[in-house]
Short mmCIF file of C-alpha atoms in Angstrom, two decimals:
data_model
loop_
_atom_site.label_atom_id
_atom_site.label_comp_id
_atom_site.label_asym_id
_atom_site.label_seq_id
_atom_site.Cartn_x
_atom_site.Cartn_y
_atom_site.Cartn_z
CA UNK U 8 -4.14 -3.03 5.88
CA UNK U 9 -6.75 -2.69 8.68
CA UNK U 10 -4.38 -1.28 12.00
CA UNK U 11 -5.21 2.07 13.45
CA UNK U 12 -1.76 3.85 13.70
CA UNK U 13 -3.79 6.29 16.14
CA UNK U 14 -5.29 3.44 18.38
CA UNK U 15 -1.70 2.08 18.75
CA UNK U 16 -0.92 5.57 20.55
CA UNK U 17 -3.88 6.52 22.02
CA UNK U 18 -5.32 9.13 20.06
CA UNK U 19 -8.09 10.46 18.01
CA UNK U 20 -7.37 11.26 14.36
CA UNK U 21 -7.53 15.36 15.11
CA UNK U 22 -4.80 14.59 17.54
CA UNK U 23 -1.91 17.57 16.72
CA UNK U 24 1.93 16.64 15.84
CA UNK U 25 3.01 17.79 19.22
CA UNK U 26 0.62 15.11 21.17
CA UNK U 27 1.28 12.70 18.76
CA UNK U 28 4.98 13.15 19.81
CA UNK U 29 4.21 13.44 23.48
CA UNK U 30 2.39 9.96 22.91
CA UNK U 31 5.18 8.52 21.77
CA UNK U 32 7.67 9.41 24.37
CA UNK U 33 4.89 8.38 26.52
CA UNK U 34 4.36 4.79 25.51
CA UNK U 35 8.39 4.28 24.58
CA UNK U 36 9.11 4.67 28.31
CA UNK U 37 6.18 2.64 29.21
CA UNK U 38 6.65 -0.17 26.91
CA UNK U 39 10.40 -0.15 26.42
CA UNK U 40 12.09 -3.85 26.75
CA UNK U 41 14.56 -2.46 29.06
CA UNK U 42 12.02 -1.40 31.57
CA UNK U 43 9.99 -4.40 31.56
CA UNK U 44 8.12 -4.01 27.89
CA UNK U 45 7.03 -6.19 25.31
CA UNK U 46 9.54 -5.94 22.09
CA UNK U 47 6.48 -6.73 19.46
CA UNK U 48 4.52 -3.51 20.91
CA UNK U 49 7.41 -1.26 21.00
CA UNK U 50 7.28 -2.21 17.22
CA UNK U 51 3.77 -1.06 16.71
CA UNK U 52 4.65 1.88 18.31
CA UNK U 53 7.45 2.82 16.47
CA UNK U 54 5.18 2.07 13.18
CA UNK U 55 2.49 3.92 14.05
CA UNK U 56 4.78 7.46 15.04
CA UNK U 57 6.72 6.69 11.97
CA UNK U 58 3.63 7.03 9.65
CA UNK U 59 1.75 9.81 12.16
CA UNK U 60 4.57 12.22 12.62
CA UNK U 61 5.62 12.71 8.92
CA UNK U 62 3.36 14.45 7.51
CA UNK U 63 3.06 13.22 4.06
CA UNK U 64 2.76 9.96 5.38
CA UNK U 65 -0.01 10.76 7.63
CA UNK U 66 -1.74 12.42 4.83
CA UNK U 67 -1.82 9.22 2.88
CA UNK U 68 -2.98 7.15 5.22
CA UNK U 69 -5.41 9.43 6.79
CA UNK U 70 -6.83 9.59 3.04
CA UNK U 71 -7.33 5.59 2.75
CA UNK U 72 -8.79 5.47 6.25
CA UNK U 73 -11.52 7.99 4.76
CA UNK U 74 -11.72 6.06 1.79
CA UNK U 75 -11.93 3.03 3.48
CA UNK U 76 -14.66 3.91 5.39
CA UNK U 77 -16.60 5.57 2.64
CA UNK U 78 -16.53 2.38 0.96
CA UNK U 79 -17.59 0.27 3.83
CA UNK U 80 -21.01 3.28 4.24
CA UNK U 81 -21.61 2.86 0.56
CA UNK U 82 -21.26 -1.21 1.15
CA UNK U 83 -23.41 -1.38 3.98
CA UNK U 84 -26.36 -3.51 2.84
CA UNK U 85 -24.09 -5.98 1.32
CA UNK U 86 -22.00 -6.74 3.87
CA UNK U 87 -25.35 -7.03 6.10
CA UNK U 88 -26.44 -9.75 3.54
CA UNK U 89 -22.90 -11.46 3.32
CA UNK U 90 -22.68 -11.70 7.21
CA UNK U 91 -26.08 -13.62 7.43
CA UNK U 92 -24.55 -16.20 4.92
CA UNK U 93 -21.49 -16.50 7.00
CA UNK U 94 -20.29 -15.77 10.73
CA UNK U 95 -17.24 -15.28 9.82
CA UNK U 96 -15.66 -11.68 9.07
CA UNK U 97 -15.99 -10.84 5.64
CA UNK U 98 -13.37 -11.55 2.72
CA UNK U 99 -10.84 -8.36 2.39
CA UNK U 100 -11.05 -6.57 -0.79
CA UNK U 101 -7.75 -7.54 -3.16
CA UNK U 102 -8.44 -4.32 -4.78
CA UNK U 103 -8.87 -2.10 -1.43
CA UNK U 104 -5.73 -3.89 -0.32
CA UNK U 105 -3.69 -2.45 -2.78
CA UNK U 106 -4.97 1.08 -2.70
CA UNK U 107 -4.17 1.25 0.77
CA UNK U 108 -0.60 -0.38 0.36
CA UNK U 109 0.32 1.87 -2.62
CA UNK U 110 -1.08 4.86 -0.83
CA UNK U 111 0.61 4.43 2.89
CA UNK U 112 3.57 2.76 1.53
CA UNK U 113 4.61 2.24 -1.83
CA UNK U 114 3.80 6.08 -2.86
CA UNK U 115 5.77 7.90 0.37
CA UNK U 116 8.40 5.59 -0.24
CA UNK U 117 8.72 6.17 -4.29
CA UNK U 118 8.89 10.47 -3.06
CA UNK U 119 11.47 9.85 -0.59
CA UNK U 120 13.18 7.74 -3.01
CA UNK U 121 13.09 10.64 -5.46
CA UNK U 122 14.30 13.30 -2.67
CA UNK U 123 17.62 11.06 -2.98
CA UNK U 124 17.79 10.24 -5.93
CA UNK U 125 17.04 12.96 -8.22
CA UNK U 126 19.07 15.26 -6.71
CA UNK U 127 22.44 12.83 -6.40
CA UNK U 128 24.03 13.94 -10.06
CA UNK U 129 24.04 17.37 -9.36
CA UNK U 130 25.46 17.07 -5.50
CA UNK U 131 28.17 14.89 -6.77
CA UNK U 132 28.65 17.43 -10.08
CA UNK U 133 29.29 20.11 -7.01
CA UNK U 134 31.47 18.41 -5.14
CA UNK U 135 33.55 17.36 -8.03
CA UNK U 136 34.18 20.50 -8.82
CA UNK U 137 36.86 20.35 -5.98
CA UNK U 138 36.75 17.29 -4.22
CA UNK U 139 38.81 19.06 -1.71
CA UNK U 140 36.92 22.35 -0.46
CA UNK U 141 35.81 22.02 2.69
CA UNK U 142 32.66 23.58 2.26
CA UNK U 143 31.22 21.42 -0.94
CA UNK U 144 32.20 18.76 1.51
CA UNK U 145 30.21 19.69 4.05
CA UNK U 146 27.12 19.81 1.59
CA UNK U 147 27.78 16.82 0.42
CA UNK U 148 28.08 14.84 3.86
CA UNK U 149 24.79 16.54 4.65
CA UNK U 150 22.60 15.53 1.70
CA UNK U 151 23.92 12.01 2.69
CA UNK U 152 22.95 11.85 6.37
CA UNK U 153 19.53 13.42 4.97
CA UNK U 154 19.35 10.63 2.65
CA UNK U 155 20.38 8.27 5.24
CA UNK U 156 17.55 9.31 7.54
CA UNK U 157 15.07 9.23 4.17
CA UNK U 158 15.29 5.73 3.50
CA UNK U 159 15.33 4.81 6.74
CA UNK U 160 11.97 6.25 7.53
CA UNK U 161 10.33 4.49 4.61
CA UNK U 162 11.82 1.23 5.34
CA UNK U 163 10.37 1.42 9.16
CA UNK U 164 6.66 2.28 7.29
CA UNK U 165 7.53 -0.68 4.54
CA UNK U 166 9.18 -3.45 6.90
CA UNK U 167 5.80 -3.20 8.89
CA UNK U 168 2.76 -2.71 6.11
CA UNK U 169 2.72 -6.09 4.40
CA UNK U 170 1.86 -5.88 0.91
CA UNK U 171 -1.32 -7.77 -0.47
CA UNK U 172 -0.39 -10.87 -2.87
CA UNK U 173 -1.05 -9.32 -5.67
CA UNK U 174 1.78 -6.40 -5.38
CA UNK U 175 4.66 -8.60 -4.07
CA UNK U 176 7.03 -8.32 -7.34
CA UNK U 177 7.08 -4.85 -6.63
CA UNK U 178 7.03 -4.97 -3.02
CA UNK U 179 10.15 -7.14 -3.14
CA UNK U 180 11.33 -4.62 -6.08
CA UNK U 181 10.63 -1.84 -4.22
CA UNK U 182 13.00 -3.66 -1.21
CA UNK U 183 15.68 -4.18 -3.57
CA UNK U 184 15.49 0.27 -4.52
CA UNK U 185 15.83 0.51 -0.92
CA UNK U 186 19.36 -1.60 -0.82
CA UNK U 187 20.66 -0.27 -3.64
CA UNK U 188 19.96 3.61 -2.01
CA UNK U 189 21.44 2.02 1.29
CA UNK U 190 24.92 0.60 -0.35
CA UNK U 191 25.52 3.61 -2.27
CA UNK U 192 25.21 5.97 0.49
CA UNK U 193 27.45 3.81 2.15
CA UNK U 194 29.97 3.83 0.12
CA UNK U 195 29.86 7.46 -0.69
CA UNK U 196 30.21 7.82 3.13
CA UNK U 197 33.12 5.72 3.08
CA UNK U 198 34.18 7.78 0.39
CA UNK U 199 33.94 11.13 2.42
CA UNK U 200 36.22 9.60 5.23
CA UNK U 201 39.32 8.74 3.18
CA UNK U 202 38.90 10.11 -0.42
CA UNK U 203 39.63 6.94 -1.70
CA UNK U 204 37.97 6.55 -5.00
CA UNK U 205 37.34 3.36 -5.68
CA UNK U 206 34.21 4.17 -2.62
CA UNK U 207 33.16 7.16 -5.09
CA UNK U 208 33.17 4.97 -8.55
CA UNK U 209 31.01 1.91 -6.38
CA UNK U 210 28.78 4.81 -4.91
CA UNK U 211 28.12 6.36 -8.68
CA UNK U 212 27.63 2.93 -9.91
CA UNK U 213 25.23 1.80 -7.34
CA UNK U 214 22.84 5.10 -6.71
CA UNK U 215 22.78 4.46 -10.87
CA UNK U 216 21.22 0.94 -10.30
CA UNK U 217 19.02 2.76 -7.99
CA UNK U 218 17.60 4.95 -10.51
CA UNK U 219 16.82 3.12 -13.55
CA UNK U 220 15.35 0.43 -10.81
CA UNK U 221 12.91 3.57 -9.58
CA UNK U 222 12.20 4.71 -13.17
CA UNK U 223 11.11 0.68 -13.69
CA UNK U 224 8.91 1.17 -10.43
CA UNK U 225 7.39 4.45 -11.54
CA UNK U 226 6.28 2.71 -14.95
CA UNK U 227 4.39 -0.04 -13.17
CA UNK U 228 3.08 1.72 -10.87
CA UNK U 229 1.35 4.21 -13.60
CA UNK U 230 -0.39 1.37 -15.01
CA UNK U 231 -1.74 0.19 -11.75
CA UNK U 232 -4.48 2.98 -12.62
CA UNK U 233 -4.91 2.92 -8.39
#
């Protein structure tokens, strides 16, 4: 994973969260499809604010940038001696690859994933309680727009971060967590719009999938040791 999120907006890496948002409106309106723009670098764009403007995100990947280039310092006379062999760039590193992918994706992803998760027994315990009251309602429509807006985040940061070869069981894996959040939010939505229960019992079910899928992730990712 080699892009520079902050050379896709313009900026250095002390740049604050307010320019990084002003660079973003900047370059939507300049870049936008409707007003003449190119689709693929509206797509960068969006990648690049998505990881930048959350902070968590940002930390991770500002974190493998530094390590990255740490790395390449310490690696220095090597690659000097590699390059002389060869003109061509030098080979990635598998295991560098997967730092950076576990770091700036898989890891941001997994907490989000948690945010919705974890919490879902005890939202649904309190609206239970009486399905009816207005105000549990209310609580309960808001966790699932928050959720909503969650996974959506760390799909835009996934979608566009390819993993290297080595991680694409639980790349794919990792996808699947994502659908399973995604349909039961949906049909606990549906749920909130008509009471109809058969939407809550499919929401339950599903957001359960979702969770012993995570726990499976967790465990694998522990013995990564990255």
């Amino acid at each position: 994973m080699t892009r520079d999120f902050y050379r896709e907006l313009g900026l250095s890496p002390a740049a604050t969260a307010a320019e990084i948002k002003v660079a973003y409106r900047q370059l939507v309106k300049r870049h936008h499809p409707d007003a003449g723009g190119d689709a693929q670098r509206i797509v960068a764009i969006n990648v690049a604010y998505g990881v930048l403007s959350q902070a968590e995100t940002r930390q991770a990947y500002d974190a493998t940038q530094q390590e990255s280039h740490q790395k390449r310092t310490i690696n220095y006379g090597h690659s000097r001696k590699k390059s002389r062999r060869s003109s061509s760039s030098p080979c990635p590193n598998p295991t560098m690859e997967a730092y950076q992918w576990l770091r700036v994706v898989f890891d941001p992803a997994n907490r989000q994933l948690s945010r919705i998760i974890t919490p879902f027994p005890g939202k649904l315990r309190a609206l239970s309680a009486n399905l009816y009251d207005d105000k549990r309602m209310t609580v309960f429509c808001h966790y699932i727009s928050d959720s909503q807006r969650r996974v959506d985040l760390a799909q835009v940061v996934y979608q566009n971060c390819y993993p290297p070869p080595a991680l694409a069981d639980l790349s794919t894996d990792l996808y699947r967590c994502f659908g399973y959040v995604q349909e039961g939010l949906s049909q606990l939505n549906f749920y909130t719009m008509g009471y109809v229960d058969d939407y809550l019992r499919d929401g339950r079910e599903v957001m359960r999938l979702a969770r012993q899928l995570r726990y499976d992730l967790q465990q694998r990712r522990r013995h990564l040791h990255l």
